Amino acid sequence: MRTGEQYVEGIKERRHAKIYVMGKQVTDVTANLFLKPSVLSYKATFDAAFQEDTRDLARAFSPFINEEVNRFVHIHQGPQDLVAKVKLLRRLSHKTGTCFQRCVGWDALNTLYIVTGKMAKRGDGVYRERFLQYLEYVQRRDLALAGAMTDVKGVRTLRPSEQPNPDAYVRVVEERDDGIVVSGAKANITGIAVVDEVVVLPTRAMTEQDAAYAVSFAIPLDTPGVVVVVGRQINDARRLEGGDIDGLPYMAHHEGLIIFNNVFVPWERVFLYKDWRWTGPLVEIFSSYHRQGYGGCKSGLGDVIIGAASELAKAIGVENRPQIGEKLAEMVFLNESMYSAGLAASWEAVKLLDEGGWWVDPMYANVTKHLVARFPYEISRLAHDIAGGIVGTAPSEFDLKNEEIRALLEKYLQGVPEIPAEERLRLLRLLENVSVSVGFLIESVHGAGSPAAQKIMFSRLYDFEKAGEIAKSLSRIKVTIKWPKTPEPRRPSESEKI
Ligand code: SF4
């Protein structure tokens, strides 16, 4: 297991990665003001394995290398591991106040473990061997991984093979004796500039015509031909100001576009090659894993927002007003609902392989994500209501540092005498930065698939016929019910059927 410092040192050595931020190439992301907060946030996942309060949650025993590993590179060995994931993510949100970016690569590892295991059962064991070797490599080095799934997609109504731009989805352009050459781009890739390696997965179920697009592989970020263009976020320029109140410069996350310009991938790093039949289950398994995780990280950010709103109510002396209590209670209900669904998805885990392959309950994982796509907006709205308009209009920290006006601001920004104006300003800025962030709002809607994708899963997984039989029998309509063993009207997912 690596310490946080060792992770940072490792990233410094990765000099050749072609990374662009606001039009300029960045050679050392750890020294770049824009990306340093992302490095620190990612680093928190390494630190967690050595800190007293998170040590047990952040470590797990790996049967693949017979050693303890950081949980972020662990293959789940049962429901308790999936529960630990949700709890760890909630706690790490408390320590970072943002997305810590390491879960996508982790979910990609668990997905490939199951999919290559199923391929091996069907007689295609080569991918399994390669993947297990890669897993050992990752676990022994405690690598920082990004997961890259979302293609740029071009014309949304056309399949990958029908696109006017054939690179709108990542595809194989050449097959060689020693490997393949890939071309294309993946968008919205969390933490992409601050990782050692990227694990690439197909973004959708493919057909036979799309076989060249059915590809999964892993490569170091500094592989020739890889270009990363980091995206902008709300308030991101505040990181460049050198303050410590306005822009949360200590922790942040980023997303970026990763472009594969005819990139060579050796065979030992290819985990799916043109076998399009596996793409549907792969997408289903990955997306459910990541949707479950949101129950942890987003409820953790919800705690930060609830805490800030409650302290801000105290700062202006309204904490005992019934309407404030009612709003805070509503926020708690919304927040704990997201967390409960994530835990339910974990406790109801299913085993997809004889040797393990523990997967979340897909219905509850999708319910978790659907709640997350809605509730953070309501939690933020209630927090803004409690904090008052000043959450969007407060003076800058630099005004507070200006000798001429500091005394005036201290006098006029203060509420109750016991709480200094600077404390109130710090809480307001924290609330502004977390509650209006990409991480708590936009990522909550679109990360791990937008709300329509979860609705599709609800329709697939819910057994309407069975529910209809139940209703008919209670209506005294003649019907013969074959009662299933479990009370939920449920159809098996694609991944459980194969
Ligand atoms: Fe992890 Fe949450 Fe960030 Fe996804 S959004 S990488 S689950 S912290």
Short mmCIF file of C-alpha atoms in Angstrom, two decimals, residues 69-270:
data_model
loop_
_atom_site.label_atom_id
_atom_site.label_comp_id
_atom_site.label_asym_id
_atom_site.label_seq_id
_atom_site.Cartn_x
_atom_site.Cartn_y
_atom_site.Cartn_z
CA VAL A 69 -4.49 -3.73 -0.18
CA ASN A 70 -6.02 -0.31 -0.33
CA ARG A 71 -9.75 -0.89 -0.74
CA PHE A 72 -9.76 1.24 -3.90
CA VAL A 73 -8.01 -1.61 -5.76
CA HIS A 74 -9.86 -4.44 -4.00
CA ILE A 75 -12.18 -7.01 -5.57
CA HIS A 76 -15.30 -7.28 -3.38
CA GLN A 77 -15.44 -10.58 -1.51
CA GLY A 78 -18.99 -10.31 -0.15
CA PRO A 79 -21.80 -7.91 0.84
CA GLN A 80 -19.74 -6.58 3.75
CA ASP A 81 -17.13 -5.27 1.29
CA LEU A 82 -19.80 -3.41 -0.65
CA VAL A 83 -21.16 -1.92 2.58
CA ALA A 84 -17.63 -0.84 3.52
CA LYS A 85 -17.34 0.87 0.12
CA VAL A 86 -20.43 3.04 0.75
CA LYS A 87 -19.29 3.92 4.28
CA LEU A 88 -15.76 4.76 3.14
CA LEU A 89 -17.07 7.04 0.40
CA ARG A 90 -19.30 8.91 2.86
CA ARG A 91 -16.38 9.50 5.19
CA LEU A 92 -14.01 10.59 2.40
CA SER A 93 -16.53 13.19 1.26
CA HIS A 94 -16.30 14.67 4.78
CA LYS A 95 -12.54 14.95 4.43
CA THR A 96 -12.44 16.33 0.90
CA GLY A 97 -15.73 18.21 0.37
CA THR A 98 -15.55 17.02 -3.23
CA CYS A 99 -15.26 13.95 -5.45
CA PHE A 100 -12.03 12.07 -4.75
CA GLN A 101 -12.03 10.52 -8.24
CA ARG A 102 -10.72 7.01 -7.56
CA CYS A 103 -13.95 4.98 -7.58
CA VAL A 104 -14.44 4.76 -11.35
CA GLY A 105 -11.20 2.85 -11.85
CA TRP A 106 -12.10 0.63 -8.88
CA ASP A 107 -15.54 -0.14 -10.32
CA ALA A 108 -13.90 -0.88 -13.68
CA LEU A 109 -11.63 -3.47 -12.01
CA ASN A 110 -14.58 -5.20 -10.33
CA THR A 111 -16.56 -5.14 -13.58
CA LEU A 112 -13.74 -6.70 -15.60
CA TYR A 113 -13.22 -9.31 -12.88
CA ILE A 114 -16.81 -10.48 -13.37
CA VAL A 115 -16.97 -10.14 -17.16
CA THR A 116 -13.65 -11.89 -17.86
CA GLY A 117 -14.69 -14.58 -15.34
CA LYS A 118 -17.89 -15.18 -17.29
CA MET A 119 -15.94 -15.22 -20.56
CA ALA A 120 -13.65 -17.90 -19.10
CA LYS A 121 -16.68 -20.00 -18.14
CA ARG A 122 -17.72 -19.88 -21.79
CA GLY A 123 -14.31 -21.18 -22.84
CA ASP A 124 -12.51 -17.92 -23.58
CA GLY A 125 -9.98 -17.88 -20.76
CA VAL A 126 -7.29 -15.68 -22.30
CA TYR A 127 -8.91 -12.43 -21.15
CA ARG A 128 -9.28 -13.84 -17.64
CA GLU A 129 -5.57 -14.64 -17.42
CA ARG A 130 -4.59 -11.22 -18.71
CA PHE A 131 -6.95 -9.46 -16.36
CA LEU A 132 -5.78 -11.37 -13.27
CA GLN A 133 -2.18 -10.50 -14.15
CA TYR A 134 -3.13 -6.87 -14.52
CA LEU A 135 -5.05 -6.93 -11.22
CA GLU A 136 -1.99 -8.29 -9.44
CA TYR A 137 0.15 -5.58 -11.07
CA VAL A 138 -2.28 -2.88 -9.90
CA GLN A 139 -2.67 -4.24 -6.37
CA ARG A 140 1.07 -4.71 -5.78
CA ARG A 141 1.78 -1.13 -6.90
CA ASP A 142 -1.40 0.38 -5.41
CA LEU A 143 -1.88 2.25 -8.67
CA ALA A 144 -4.06 5.31 -9.16
CA LEU A 145 -6.56 4.43 -11.89
CA ALA A 146 -9.15 6.37 -13.83
CA GLY A 147 -12.04 4.60 -15.54
CA ALA A 148 -12.95 5.87 -19.01
CA MET A 149 -16.35 4.90 -20.33
CA THR A 150 -18.37 7.74 -21.87
CA ASP A 151 -17.55 8.16 -25.56
CA VAL A 152 -18.04 11.52 -27.25
CA LYS A 153 -20.88 9.78 -29.17
CA GLY A 154 -21.27 12.11 -32.17
CA VAL A 155 -24.81 11.86 -33.57
CA ARG A 156 -26.84 10.39 -30.74
CA THR A 157 -29.39 8.67 -32.99
CA LEU A 158 -26.73 6.64 -34.82
CA ARG A 159 -24.95 3.52 -33.67
CA PRO A 160 -21.11 3.61 -33.39
CA SER A 161 -20.60 1.95 -36.79
CA GLU A 162 -23.07 4.37 -38.48
CA GLN A 163 -21.41 7.61 -37.31
CA PRO A 164 -20.14 10.13 -39.92
CA ASN A 165 -17.06 10.44 -37.70
CA PRO A 166 -15.91 6.83 -37.23
CA ASP A 167 -13.93 7.88 -34.14
CA ALA A 168 -17.01 9.17 -32.28
CA TYR A 169 -16.67 5.98 -30.22
CA VAL A 170 -13.29 4.48 -29.27
CA ARG A 171 -12.48 1.72 -31.75
CA VAL A 172 -9.81 -0.68 -32.95
CA VAL A 173 -8.15 0.69 -36.11
CA GLU A 174 -5.38 -1.88 -36.50
CA GLU A 175 -4.60 -5.38 -35.29
CA ARG A 176 -0.91 -6.29 -34.98
CA ASP A 177 0.98 -9.38 -33.80
CA ASP A 178 1.92 -7.66 -30.56
CA GLY A 179 -1.31 -5.75 -29.88
CA ILE A 180 -3.91 -3.36 -31.25
CA VAL A 181 -4.06 0.30 -32.22
CA VAL A 182 -7.05 2.31 -30.97
CA SER A 183 -8.50 5.66 -31.93
CA GLY A 184 -11.29 7.87 -30.52
CA ALA A 185 -12.02 9.91 -27.40
CA LYS A 186 -13.78 9.54 -24.04
CA ALA A 187 -15.45 12.52 -22.35
CA ASN A 188 -16.19 13.61 -18.75
CA ILE A 189 -13.47 11.37 -17.35
CA THR A 190 -13.15 11.93 -13.62
CA GLY A 191 -9.66 12.60 -12.26
CA ILE A 192 -8.03 11.72 -15.58
CA ALA A 193 -5.05 14.10 -15.26
CA VAL A 194 -3.92 12.83 -11.84
CA VAL A 195 -3.74 9.05 -12.35
CA ASP A 196 -1.08 6.51 -13.24
CA GLU A 197 -3.23 4.51 -15.65
CA VAL A 198 -6.59 4.55 -17.38
CA VAL A 199 -8.92 1.55 -17.75
CA VAL A 200 -11.11 1.88 -20.83
CA LEU A 201 -14.55 0.26 -21.11
CA PRO A 202 -17.18 0.38 -23.89
CA THR A 203 -19.95 2.86 -23.14
CA ARG A 204 -22.97 0.97 -24.49
CA ALA A 205 -24.23 -2.38 -25.67
CA MET A 206 -22.86 -3.03 -29.16
CA THR A 207 -24.17 -5.04 -32.11
CA GLU A 208 -22.22 -7.23 -34.52
CA GLN A 209 -21.75 -4.24 -36.87
CA ASP A 210 -20.12 -2.36 -33.98
CA ALA A 211 -17.61 -5.12 -33.18
CA ALA A 212 -14.58 -2.82 -33.73
CA TYR A 213 -15.96 -0.65 -30.92
CA ALA A 214 -16.30 -3.54 -28.44
CA VAL A 215 -12.94 -3.04 -26.79
CA SER A 216 -11.61 -2.76 -23.24
CA PHE A 217 -7.99 -2.16 -22.25
CA ALA A 218 -5.72 -0.45 -19.74
CA ILE A 219 -2.69 1.75 -20.45
CA PRO A 220 -0.43 4.18 -18.59
CA LEU A 221 -1.54 7.78 -19.02
CA ASP A 222 1.81 8.71 -20.57
CA THR A 223 1.40 6.24 -23.45
CA PRO A 224 2.35 7.93 -26.78
CA GLY A 225 -0.71 9.25 -28.61
CA VAL A 226 -2.78 9.96 -25.46
CA VAL A 227 -3.86 13.59 -25.02
CA VAL A 228 -5.86 14.90 -22.03
CA VAL A 229 -7.78 18.18 -22.15
CA VAL A 230 -9.01 19.17 -18.68
CA GLY A 231 -12.51 20.70 -18.44
CA ARG A 232 -13.47 23.87 -16.57
CA GLN A 233 -15.81 24.06 -13.60
CA ILE A 234 -17.78 26.71 -11.75
CA ASN A 235 -15.51 28.85 -9.54
CA ASP A 236 -12.39 27.03 -10.77
CA ALA A 237 -10.39 30.23 -11.40
CA ARG A 238 -10.60 30.99 -7.66
CA ARG A 239 -7.98 28.26 -7.20
CA LEU A 240 -5.50 30.47 -9.02
CA GLU A 241 -5.98 33.40 -6.63
CA GLY A 242 -3.86 32.07 -3.79
CA GLY A 243 -6.52 32.56 -1.08
CA ASP A 244 -7.94 29.91 1.22
CA ILE A 245 -11.59 30.90 1.71
CA ASP A 246 -13.19 31.78 -1.61
CA GLY A 247 -12.29 28.81 -3.75
CA LEU A 248 -11.62 25.73 -1.61
CA PRO A 249 -8.09 25.55 -3.07
CA TYR A 250 -7.16 22.60 -0.87
CA MET A 251 -9.41 19.97 -2.49
CA ALA A 252 -11.27 19.81 -5.79
CA HIS A 253 -11.94 17.36 -8.56
CA HIS A 254 -11.83 17.64 -12.31
CA GLU A 255 -13.10 15.88 -15.39
CA GLY A 256 -11.45 15.83 -18.77
CA LEU A 257 -11.49 14.64 -22.34
CA ILE A 258 -9.04 11.84 -23.14
CA ILE A 259 -8.11 11.46 -26.79
CA PHE A 260 -6.55 8.30 -28.22
CA ASN A 261 -4.60 9.32 -31.32
CA ASN A 262 -3.73 5.93 -32.82
CA VAL A 263 -2.56 4.53 -29.50
CA PHE A 264 -0.83 1.16 -29.34
CA VAL A 265 -2.09 -1.28 -26.68
CA PRO A 266 -0.15 -4.54 -26.14
CA TRP A 267 -2.25 -7.73 -26.11
CA GLU A 268 -1.60 -8.36 -22.42
CA ARG A 269 -3.53 -5.15 -21.67
CA VAL A 270 -6.58 -5.98 -23.83
#
